[in-house]
Amino acid sequence: MEVENHKSRYQKLRNWFNSKQKEDKSSFSSNEIEDGEEDENDNCRGDLSLRSLELDPCISTNKLRIFVGTWNVAGRSPVGSLAVDLDEWLNLKNAADIYVLGFQEIVPLKTLNVIGAEDPAVATSWNQLIGRTLNSKFGCPWMTPMLNSSITLCDENSYDYVENQKIEGSNNNNNNNKKYTLVASKKMVGILISVWMREEVLRKYCISNVRVCSVACGVMGYLGNKGSVAVSMSIEGTSFCFVAAHLASGEKKGDEGRRNHQVAEIFRRTSFPRTTKHDHYPLTILGHDRIFWFGDLNYRLYLEDNFARYLIRKQDWKALQEFDQLQKELEKGGAFEGWKEGNIEFAPTYKYSSFTTNRYCGGLPSRSGEKQRTPAWCDRILWYGKGVEQLHYLRSESKFSDHRPVSALFSTQIEIKSSSKGLVELQDIPPTMLHPHNGMNKGEEDAKSPLLSLLMKDVQGC
């Protein structure tokens, strides 16, 4: 049916050419247009070029649902009982096509962990737990980590997953379209990014150019206690960049400037090597079509502690946002100029007094030995690029950490390019082919237009 519609459109195009030929026979001779003179048909050629792109049946768009989550886990290792918390955070009742998860402080930020060799064991444990949580909901086998993935261009601290043989007792209920596979993961000290895709997405679309990059900008500007890990990939004709970050802490005046500086450093130093010889420059964050930046960004409130807690008790999130540092930086262009964030309609995510209560630490009267911290929305998710719609932005209520996990669900367009040759774009056709007299002998005028022949051949093969 689609091919018939395109043939119908090309029949109209043929009629247009025939009418132009009749007009040209009565109005022009083959020598009337001299070199250097403007051809009045150039306007028609320009319009036709634009029309050819609109009619191109080999380029279309599809939508994918992308879940982006961030969680500072305060140096705690994952435990089996955490699967319940993950289930609530990942919102598996409303499953997405892609899960992109960023963690901060998966190891305590002690000196040995910061300056010592990377230990992949904790990242492996987190990825195993995520894999079990995503896949157990749909009766899929457990997943086992494997180093040196053939899918991702990663180093020894990056992982991909392969499916084990079906284990005894596993429920193979032909629900394969709901199974998730780890396609990229990268760890730097306490920061971890983990990207999972539904296998139906992997089968249906071309996933290419999967690369990772880390930027350390903590102590002395180059240690990994703060910084980012990022994943770049292409899904069909659309490029994506996911950046998980942990920025400088502190709520003193001027600390937001340190965070802004680290954001600028991550933009400047994040790069992904090109995969073709023709591209001489590496791909930067802003070189992608769709970009998601998330993590413990640590921006605080320009507000006294007691007044902040008063607004929190009233649940007046709109009034509280008037004092949010990140919102102020977005407005004045101090960081993330042109980026977007969804409306915050949940309580500040930091800092809770213990792992068992819903009480913010500090306040009056403060408990002995407890840090005084004004609650703030430290954990954030931003995006940049066209074709992105945010469906939800919320926090979860796990008491595993002194931060609450945050998530956002997005619907985003991807450009699908057919493997077929596609239509010939008319702006690439020599002018002599567009004008029925230029470059033709008298006997050729009555023959079928070479351009029309080309067009009909391409629409039949598309």
GROMACS .gro file of C-alpha atoms in nm:
model
  462
    1MET     CA    1   0.000   0.000   0.000
    2GLU     CA    2   0.287   0.236   0.092
    3VAL     CA    3   0.460   0.170  -0.239
    4GLU     CA    4   0.133   0.239  -0.423
    5ASN     CA    5   0.104   0.574  -0.244
    6HIS     CA    6   0.456   0.666  -0.348
    7LYS     CA    7   0.382   0.560  -0.706
    8SER     CA    8   0.079   0.786  -0.699
    9ARG     CA    9   0.293   1.074  -0.581
   10TYR     CA   10   0.543   1.008  -0.853
   11GLN     CA   11   0.265   0.998  -1.109
   12LYS     CA   12   0.190   1.357  -1.004
   13LEU     CA   13   0.560   1.432  -1.037
   14ARG     CA   14   0.558   1.281  -1.389
   15ASN     CA   15   0.259   1.497  -1.482
   16TRP     CA   16   0.446   1.801  -1.356
   17PHE     CA   17   0.743   1.718  -1.577
   18ASN     CA   18   0.520   1.663  -1.879
   19SER     CA   19   0.350   1.999  -1.828
   20LYS     CA   20   0.686   2.168  -1.794
   21GLN     CA   21   0.803   2.005  -2.116
   22LYS     CA   22   0.503   2.145  -2.301
   23GLU     CA   23   0.566   2.492  -2.160
   24ASP     CA   24   0.933   2.474  -2.249
   25LYS     CA   25   0.862   2.370  -2.610
   26SER     CA   26   0.660   2.687  -2.666
   27SER     CA   27   0.876   2.925  -2.463
   28PHE     CA   28   1.238   2.819  -2.498
   29SER     CA   29   1.494   2.694  -2.745
   30SER     CA   30   1.795   2.499  -2.639
   31ASN     CA   31   2.025   2.800  -2.686
   32GLU     CA   32   1.818   3.069  -2.510
   33ILE     CA   33   1.987   3.027  -2.170
   34GLU     CA   34   2.349   3.138  -2.181
   35ASP     CA   35   2.610   3.044  -1.922
   36GLY     CA   36   2.602   3.272  -1.620
   37GLU     CA   37   2.240   3.381  -1.667
   38GLU     CA   38   1.979   3.296  -1.406
   39ASP     CA   39   1.738   3.022  -1.508
   40GLU     CA   40   1.386   3.099  -1.387
   41ASN     CA   41   1.335   2.725  -1.340
   42ASP     CA   42   1.590   2.727  -1.056
   43ASN     CA   43   1.310   2.815  -0.816
   44CYS     CA   44   1.114   2.513  -0.932
   45ARG     CA   45   1.422   2.299  -0.887
   46GLY     CA   46   1.467   2.422  -0.530
   47ASP     CA   47   1.103   2.352  -0.443
   48LEU     CA   48   1.130   2.008  -0.595
   49SER     CA   49   1.441   1.934  -0.392
   50LEU     CA   50   1.258   2.008  -0.069
   51ARG     CA   51   0.961   1.804  -0.184
   52SER     CA   52   1.182   1.506  -0.261
   53LEU     CA   53   1.298   1.498   0.102
   54GLU     CA   54   0.941   1.512   0.230
   55LEU     CA   55   0.842   1.221   0.010
   56ASP     CA   56   1.142   1.007   0.103
   57PRO     CA   57   0.993   0.675   0.215
   58CYS     CA   58   1.330   0.547   0.336
   59ILE     CA   59   1.355   0.786   0.634
   60SER     CA   60   1.103   0.772   0.917
   61THR     CA   61   1.089   0.821   1.293
   62ASN     CA   62   1.001   0.589   1.576
   63LYS     CA   63   0.967   0.654   1.948
   64LEU     CA   64   1.149   0.488   2.236
   65ARG     CA   65   1.085   0.515   2.608
   66ILE     CA   66   1.403   0.586   2.806
   67PHE     CA   67   1.420   0.560   3.184
   68VAL     CA   68   1.697   0.770   3.342
   69GLY     CA   69   1.774   0.725   3.710
   70THR     CA   70   2.030   0.859   3.959
   71TRP     CA   71   2.112   0.746   4.311
   72ASN     CA   72   2.388   0.830   4.556
   73VAL     CA   73   2.414   0.511   4.762
   74ALA     CA   74   2.648   0.657   5.030
   75GLY     CA   75   2.924   0.397   4.995
   76ARG     CA   76   2.701   0.102   5.075
   77SER     CA   77   2.737  -0.228   4.891
   78PRO     CA   78   2.426  -0.380   4.731
   79VAL     CA   79   2.243  -0.646   4.928
   80GLY     CA   80   1.981  -0.894   4.816
   81SER     CA   81   1.698  -0.721   5.000
   82LEU     CA   82   1.770  -0.407   4.797
   83ALA     CA   83   1.589  -0.568   4.502
   84VAL     CA   84   1.259  -0.444   4.649
   85ASP     CA   85   1.392  -0.087   4.651
   86LEU     CA   86   1.523  -0.123   4.295
   87ASP     CA   87   1.188  -0.257   4.181
   88GLU     CA   88   1.012   0.052   4.312
   89TRP     CA   89   1.276   0.289   4.171
   90LEU     CA   90   1.280   0.132   3.823
   91ASN     CA   91   0.899   0.143   3.801
   92LEU     CA   92   0.880  -0.192   3.624
   93LYS     CA   93   0.501  -0.183   3.611
   94ASN     CA   94   0.552   0.085   3.345
   95ALA     CA   95   0.859  -0.069   3.182
   96ALA     CA   96   1.080   0.132   2.946
   97ASP     CA   97   1.272   0.027   2.635
   98ILE     CA   98   1.604   0.152   2.772
   99TYR     CA   99   1.725   0.192   3.130
  100VAL     CA  100   2.012   0.432   3.195
  101LEU     CA  101   2.120   0.429   3.559
  102GLY     CA  102   2.377   0.648   3.727
  103PHE     CA  103   2.517   0.580   4.076
  104GLN     CA  104   2.741   0.784   4.300
  105GLU     CA  105   2.952   0.662   4.592
  106ILE     CA  106   2.922   0.292   4.517
  107VAL     CA  107   3.240   0.278   4.727
  108PRO     CA  108   3.325   0.503   5.026
  109LEU     CA  109   3.528   0.803   4.907
  110LYS     CA  110   3.831   0.718   5.120
  111THR     CA  111   4.185   0.799   5.011
  112LEU     CA  112   4.269   0.441   4.915
  113ASN     CA  113   3.962   0.412   4.693
  114VAL     CA  114   4.032   0.747   4.527
  115ILE     CA  115   4.402   0.706   4.449
  116GLY     CA  116   4.424   0.326   4.438
  117ALA     CA  117   4.358   0.086   4.151
  118GLU     CA  118   4.002   0.044   4.033
  119ASP     CA  119   3.822  -0.257   4.177
  120PRO     CA  120   3.549  -0.384   3.942
  121ALA     CA  121   3.388  -0.612   4.200
  122VAL     CA  122   3.139  -0.360   4.341
  123ALA     CA  123   3.027  -0.247   3.994
  124THR     CA  124   2.980  -0.613   3.902
  125SER     CA  125   2.761  -0.666   4.208
  126TRP     CA  126   2.544  -0.366   4.123
  127ASN     CA  127   2.506  -0.476   3.761
  128GLN     CA  128   2.414  -0.829   3.868
  129LEU     CA  129   2.146  -0.697   4.101
  130ILE     CA  130   2.008  -0.463   3.834
  131GLY     CA  131   2.002  -0.746   3.580
  132ARG     CA  132   1.817  -0.977   3.816
  133THR     CA  133   1.566  -0.706   3.907
  134LEU     CA  134   1.494  -0.612   3.545
  135ASN     CA  135   1.468  -0.968   3.419
  136SER     CA  136   1.309  -1.159   3.708
  137LYS     CA  137   0.991  -0.961   3.653
  138PHE     CA  138   0.953  -1.123   3.315
  139GLY     CA  139   1.062  -1.481   3.389
  140CYS     CA  140   1.401  -1.444   3.224
  141PRO     CA  141   1.725  -1.621   3.318
  142TRP     CA  142   1.972  -1.451   3.543
  143MET     CA  143   2.256  -1.269   3.376
  144THR     CA  144   2.629  -1.321   3.432
  145PRO     CA  145   2.896  -1.050   3.385
  146MET     CA  146   3.170  -1.089   3.127
  147LEU     CA  147   3.473  -0.866   3.078
  148ASN     CA  148   3.596  -0.731   2.745
  149SER     CA  149   3.264  -0.703   2.570
  150SER     CA  150   3.253  -0.729   2.192
  151ILE     CA  151   2.959  -0.486   2.180
  152THR     CA  152   3.110  -0.198   2.373
  153LEU     CA  153   3.445  -0.033   2.309
  154CYS     CA  154   3.527  -0.026   2.679
  155ASP     CA  155   3.829  -0.079   2.904
  156GLU     CA  156   3.877  -0.334   3.180
  157ASN     CA  157   3.632  -0.150   3.407
  158SER     CA  158   3.347  -0.172   3.159
  159TYR     CA  159   3.110  -0.463   3.120
  160ASP     CA  160   2.859  -0.632   2.900
  161TYR     CA  161   2.632  -0.921   2.986
  162VAL     CA  162   2.571  -1.253   2.814
  163GLU     CA  163   2.279  -1.480   2.884
  164ASN     CA  164   2.348  -1.801   3.071
  165GLN     CA  165   2.211  -2.137   2.971
  166LYS     CA  166   1.856  -2.173   3.100
  167ILE     CA  167   1.882  -2.268   3.465
  168GLU     CA  168   1.664  -2.529   3.626
  169GLY     CA  169   1.338  -2.381   3.746
  170SER     CA  170   1.356  -2.067   3.533
  171ASN     CA  171   1.032  -1.967   3.374
  172ASN     CA  172   1.075  -1.957   2.998
  173ASN     CA  173   0.735  -1.820   2.904
  174ASN     CA  174   0.822  -1.680   2.559
  175ASN     CA  175   0.818  -1.327   2.700
  176ASN     CA  176   1.150  -1.253   2.532
  177ASN     CA  177   1.042  -0.910   2.418
  178LYS     CA  178   1.067  -0.801   2.783
  179LYS     CA  179   1.420  -0.926   2.850
  180TYR     CA  180   1.693  -0.667   2.913
  181THR     CA  181   2.061  -0.682   2.824
  182LEU     CA  182   2.346  -0.469   2.953
  183VAL     CA  183   2.502  -0.289   2.656
  184ALA     CA  184   2.743  -0.053   2.832
  185SER     CA  185   2.877   0.014   3.180
  186LYS     CA  186   3.160   0.227   3.312
  187LYS     CA  187   3.299   0.287   3.663
  188MET     CA  188   3.530   0.558   3.796
  189VAL     CA  189   3.599   0.535   4.171
  190GLY     CA  190   3.246   0.572   4.312
  191ILE     CA  191   3.062   0.676   3.995
  192LEU     CA  192   2.893   0.407   3.785
  193ILE     CA  193   2.681   0.423   3.471
  194SER     CA  194   2.484   0.120   3.355
  195VAL     CA  195   2.283   0.110   3.029
  196TRP     CA  196   2.032  -0.168   2.960
  197MET     CA  197   1.818  -0.232   2.653
  198ARG     CA  198   1.521  -0.453   2.592
  199GLU     CA  199   1.630  -0.729   2.356
  200GLU     CA  200   1.346  -0.644   2.121
  201VAL     CA  201   1.512  -0.305   2.073
  202LEU     CA  202   1.846  -0.473   2.001
  203ARG     CA  203   1.683  -0.697   1.743
  204LYS     CA  204   1.476  -0.426   1.578
  205TYR     CA  205   1.723  -0.139   1.554
  206CYS     CA  206   2.086  -0.091   1.463
  207ILE     CA  207   2.281  -0.002   1.778
  208SER     CA  208   2.629   0.123   1.691
  209ASN     CA  209   2.928   0.329   1.802
  210VAL     CA  210   2.897   0.237   2.170
  211ARG     CA  211   3.180   0.414   2.353
  212VAL     CA  212   3.260   0.527   2.708
  213CYS     CA  213   3.454   0.814   2.861
  214SER     CA  214   3.541   0.922   3.215
  215VAL     CA  215   3.651   1.263   3.342
  216ALA     CA  216   3.804   1.302   3.688
  217CYS     CA  217   3.786   1.655   3.826
  218GLY     CA  218   3.790   1.610   4.203
  219VAL     CA  219   4.088   1.674   4.432
  220MET     CA  220   4.348   1.894   4.255
  221GLY     CA  221   4.115   1.893   3.956
  222TYR     CA  222   4.216   1.544   3.841
  223LEU     CA  223   4.120   1.282   4.100
  224GLY     CA  224   3.811   1.067   4.056
  225ASN     CA  225   3.626   1.138   4.378
  226LYS     CA  226   3.428   1.384   4.165
  227GLY     CA  227   3.368   1.392   3.790
  228SER     CA  228   3.167   1.195   3.536
  229VAL     CA  229   3.134   0.875   3.338
  230ALA     CA  230   2.957   0.890   3.003
  231VAL     CA  231   2.826   0.659   2.732
  232SER     CA  232   2.787   0.752   2.365
  233MET     CA  233   2.590   0.543   2.117
  234SER     CA  234   2.381   0.562   1.803
  235ILE     CA  235   2.038   0.406   1.765
  236GLU     CA  236   1.975   0.395   1.392
  237GLY     CA  237   2.035   0.751   1.268
  238THR     CA  238   2.013   0.925   1.608
  239SER     CA  239   2.308   0.972   1.845
  240PHE     CA  240   2.272   0.966   2.223
  241CYS     CA  241   2.499   1.073   2.509
  242PHE     CA  242   2.436   0.979   2.871
  243VAL     CA  243   2.644   1.157   3.137
  244ALA     CA  244   2.640   1.042   3.502
  245ALA     CA  245   2.812   1.297   3.726
  246HIS     CA  246   2.905   1.366   4.087
  247LEU     CA  247   2.993   1.732   4.145
  248ALA     CA  248   3.159   1.923   4.429
  249SER     CA  249   2.979   1.924   4.762
  250GLY     CA  250   2.935   2.213   5.004
  251GLU     CA  251   2.668   2.467   5.085
  252LYS     CA  252   2.887   2.768   5.159
  253LYS     CA  253   2.854   3.078   4.944
  254GLY     CA  254   3.061   3.031   4.631
  255ASP     CA  255   3.050   2.650   4.629
  256GLU     CA  256   2.813   2.666   4.334
  257GLY     CA  257   3.100   2.822   4.137
  258ARG     CA  258   3.311   2.508   4.194
  259ARG     CA  259   3.026   2.298   4.061
  260ASN     CA  260   2.989   2.522   3.757
  261HIS     CA  261   3.363   2.488   3.690
  262GLN     CA  262   3.342   2.108   3.705
  263VAL     CA  263   3.048   2.110   3.464
  264ALA     CA  264   3.259   2.316   3.222
  265GLU     CA  265   3.552   2.074   3.264
  266ILE     CA  266   3.332   1.773   3.191
  267PHE     CA  267   3.204   1.942   2.875
  268ARG     CA  268   3.559   2.029   2.771
  269ARG     CA  269   3.728   1.697   2.847
  270THR     CA  270   3.461   1.440   2.754
  271SER     CA  271   3.528   1.303   2.407
  272PHE     CA  272   3.460   0.983   2.216
  273PRO     CA  273   3.688   0.862   1.935
  274ARG     CA  274   3.533   0.853   1.592
  275THR     CA  275   3.497   0.517   1.421
  276THR     CA  276   3.559   0.633   1.064
  277LYS     CA  277   3.880   0.759   0.905
  278HIS     CA  278   3.702   1.061   0.759
  279ASP     CA  279   3.622   1.208   1.103
  280HIS     CA  280   3.939   1.369   1.235
  281TYR     CA  281   3.793   1.514   1.555
  282PRO     CA  282   3.649   1.320   1.849
  283LEU     CA  283   3.280   1.346   1.927
  284THR     CA  284   3.196   1.580   2.217
  285ILE     CA  285   2.892   1.581   2.447
  286LEU     CA  286   2.717   1.854   2.251
  287GLY     CA  287   2.787   1.674   1.923
  288HIS     CA  288   2.503   1.430   1.996
  289ASP     CA  289   2.136   1.458   1.899
  290ARG     CA  290   1.991   1.366   2.241
  291ILE     CA  291   2.182   1.423   2.567
  292PHE     CA  292   2.090   1.329   2.924
  293TRP     CA  293   2.295   1.456   3.221
  294PHE     CA  294   2.211   1.321   3.566
  295GLY     CA  295   2.362   1.255   3.905
  296ASP     CA  296   2.440   1.403   4.244
  297LEU     CA  297   2.498   1.752   4.107
  298ASN     CA  298   2.508   1.887   4.464
  299TYR     CA  299   2.344   2.224   4.393
  300ARG     CA  300   2.186   2.355   4.712
  301LEU     CA  301   1.935   2.621   4.826
  302TYR     CA  302   2.003   2.993   4.871
  303LEU     CA  303   1.797   2.978   5.187
  304GLU     CA  304   1.831   2.964   5.565
  305ASP     CA  305   1.783   2.618   5.711
  306ASN     CA  306   1.478   2.691   5.925
  307PHE     CA  307   1.289   2.862   5.641
  308ALA     CA  308   1.374   2.576   5.402
  309ARG     CA  309   1.233   2.325   5.649
  310TYR     CA  310   0.922   2.539   5.693
  311LEU     CA  311   0.851   2.530   5.317
  312ILE     CA  312   0.919   2.155   5.311
  313ARG     CA  313   0.662   2.098   5.587
  314LYS     CA  314   0.413   2.297   5.380
  315GLN     CA  315   0.514   2.097   5.071
  316ASP     CA  316   0.539   2.427   4.884
  317TRP     CA  317   0.779   2.302   4.618
  318LYS     CA  318   0.717   2.597   4.388
  319ALA     CA  319   0.823   2.848   4.656
  320LEU     CA  320   1.124   2.635   4.747
  321GLN     CA  321   1.239   2.621   4.384
  322GLU     CA  322   1.271   3.000   4.384
  323PHE     CA  323   1.586   2.950   4.594
  324ASP     CA  324   1.730   2.651   4.407
  325GLN     CA  325   2.089   2.707   4.291
  326LEU     CA  326   2.066   2.493   3.979
  327GLN     CA  327   1.753   2.671   3.860
  328LYS     CA  328   1.930   3.004   3.909
  329GLU     CA  329   2.233   2.884   3.713
  330LEU     CA  330   2.010   2.760   3.431
  331GLU     CA  331   1.833   3.097   3.417
  332LYS     CA  332   2.145   3.312   3.410
  333GLY     CA  333   2.356   3.076   3.198
  334GLY     CA  334   2.612   2.997   3.467
  335ALA     CA  335   2.586   2.628   3.373
  336PHE     CA  336   2.382   2.414   3.135
  337GLU     CA  337   2.270   2.706   2.922
  338GLY     CA  338   1.979   2.597   2.702
  339TRP     CA  339   1.924   2.270   2.890
  340LYS     CA  340   1.589   2.157   3.031
  341GLU     CA  341   1.468   2.008   3.355
  342GLY     CA  342   1.120   1.891   3.442
  343ASN     CA  343   0.913   2.058   3.711
  344ILE     CA  344   1.013   1.937   4.058
  345GLU     CA  345   0.708   1.825   4.253
  346PHE     CA  346   0.876   1.620   4.523
  347ALA     CA  347   1.064   1.681   4.849
  348PRO     CA  348   1.440   1.750   4.855
  349THR     CA  349   1.637   1.427   4.823
  350TYR     CA  350   1.929   1.510   5.059
  351LYS     CA  351   2.035   1.476   5.343
  352TYR     CA  352   1.856   1.222   5.560
  353SER     CA  353   1.974   1.157   5.914
  354SER     CA  354   2.000   0.778   5.895
  355PHE     CA  355   1.923   0.483   5.675
  356THR     CA  356   1.602   0.400   5.863
  357THR     CA  357   1.408   0.725   5.893
  358ASN     CA  358   1.248   0.996   5.684
  359ARG     CA  359   1.397   1.273   5.895
  360TYR     CA  360   1.641   1.521   5.745
  361CYS     CA  361   1.965   1.552   5.942
  362GLY     CA  362   2.041   1.866   6.138
  363GLY     CA  363   1.774   2.117   6.224
  364LEU     CA  364   1.694   2.249   6.568
  365PRO     CA  365   1.758   2.098   6.809
  366SER     CA  366   2.036   1.904   6.635
  367ARG     CA  367   2.143   1.566   6.761
  368SER     CA  368   2.488   1.516   6.902
  369GLY     CA  369   2.748   1.446   6.633
  370GLU     CA  370   2.498   1.488   6.348
  371LYS     CA  371   2.598   1.704   6.052
  372GLN     CA  372   2.405   2.024   6.001
  373ARG     CA  373   2.278   2.021   5.642
  374THR     CA  374   2.002   2.224   5.483
  375PRO     CA  375   1.783   1.988   5.276
  376ALA     CA  376   1.831   2.030   4.900
  377TRP     CA  377   1.756   1.879   4.560
  378CYS     CA  378   2.107   1.747   4.501
  379ASP     CA  379   1.999   1.462   4.272
  380ARG     CA  380   1.890   1.589   3.931
  381ILE     CA  381   1.817   1.488   3.571
  382LEU     CA  382   1.861   1.731   3.279
  383TRP     CA  383   1.834   1.689   2.904
  384TYR     CA  384   1.927   1.867   2.584
  385GLY     CA  385   1.815   1.822   2.222
  386LYS     CA  386   1.500   1.812   2.015
  387GLY     CA  387   1.252   1.527   1.998
  388VAL     CA  388   1.251   1.458   2.375
  389GLU     CA  389   0.939   1.460   2.592
  390GLN     CA  390   0.952   1.401   2.966
  391LEU     CA  391   0.669   1.177   3.090
  392HIS     CA  392   0.749   1.182   3.462
  393TYR     CA  393   1.004   1.318   3.710
  394LEU     CA  394   0.990   1.182   4.064
  395ARG     CA  395   1.178   1.042   4.359
  396SER     CA  396   1.159   0.703   4.526
  397GLU     CA  397   1.143   0.634   4.897
  398SER     CA  398   1.420   0.381   4.961
  399LYS     CA  399   1.592   0.433   5.298
  400PHE     CA  400   1.907   0.253   5.181
  401SER     CA  401   2.104   0.579   5.165
  402ASP     CA  402   2.106   0.935   5.297
  403HIS     CA  403   1.992   1.032   4.943
  404ARG     CA  404   1.663   0.934   4.784
  405PRO     CA  405   1.683   0.793   4.429
  406VAL     CA  406   1.538   1.004   4.148
  407SER     CA  407   1.404   0.898   3.809
  408ALA     CA  408   1.263   1.044   3.489
  409LEU     CA  409   1.088   0.870   3.202
  410PHE     CA  410   1.128   1.013   2.853
  411SER     CA  411   0.973   0.951   2.515
  412THR     CA  412   1.221   1.030   2.241
  413GLN     CA  413   1.222   1.011   1.865
  414ILE     CA  414   1.483   0.820   1.667
  415GLU     CA  415   1.543   0.851   1.296
  416ILE     CA  416   1.509   0.525   1.105
  417LYS     CA  417   1.701   0.490   0.780
  418SER     CA  418   1.613   0.206   0.548
  419SER     CA  419   1.892  -0.009   0.411
  420SER     CA  420   1.749   0.050   0.065
  421LYS     CA  421   1.908   0.302  -0.165
  422GLY     CA  422   1.630   0.552  -0.117
  423LEU     CA  423   1.520   0.827  -0.348
  424VAL     CA  424   1.753   1.035  -0.555
  425GLU     CA  425   1.765   1.386  -0.412
  426LEU     CA  426   1.697   1.625  -0.695
  427GLN     CA  427   1.951   1.884  -0.585
  428ASP     CA  428   2.220   1.627  -0.670
  429ILE     CA  429   2.097   1.592  -1.028
  430PRO     CA  430   2.288   1.794  -1.294
  431PRO     CA  431   2.087   2.093  -1.425
  432THR     CA  432   2.095   1.945  -1.776
  433MET     CA  433   1.875   1.660  -1.654
  434LEU     CA  434   1.624   1.897  -1.496
  435HIS     CA  435   1.572   2.105  -1.812
  436PRO     CA  436   1.428   1.888  -2.091
  437HIS     CA  437   1.619   2.070  -2.367
  438ASN     CA  438   1.959   2.135  -2.213
  439GLY     CA  439   2.210   1.876  -2.332
  440MET     CA  440   1.958   1.679  -2.545
  441ASN     CA  441   1.925   1.625  -2.913
  442LYS     CA  442   1.589   1.669  -3.086
  443GLY     CA  443   1.535   1.294  -3.104
  444GLU     CA  444   1.582   1.257  -2.731
  445GLU     CA  445   1.305   1.501  -2.636
  446ASP     CA  446   1.034   1.246  -2.709
  447ALA     CA  447   1.206   0.974  -2.511
  448LYS     CA  448   1.123   0.899  -2.148
  449SER     CA  449   1.291   1.145  -1.913
  450PRO     CA  450   1.605   0.990  -1.762
  451LEU     CA  451   1.522   1.153  -1.431
  452LEU     CA  452   1.172   1.007  -1.423
  453SER     CA  453   1.312   0.666  -1.506
  454LEU     CA  454   1.554   0.694  -1.216
  455LEU     CA  455   1.283   0.806  -0.978
  456MET     CA  456   1.045   0.525  -1.070
  457LYS     CA  457   1.323   0.268  -1.035
  458ASP     CA  458   1.409   0.395  -0.686
  459VAL     CA  459   1.053   0.402  -0.558
  460GLN     CA  460   1.003   0.043  -0.667
  461GLY     CA  461   1.317  -0.066  -0.484
  462CYS     CA  462   1.252   0.130  -0.164
   0.00000   0.00000   0.00000
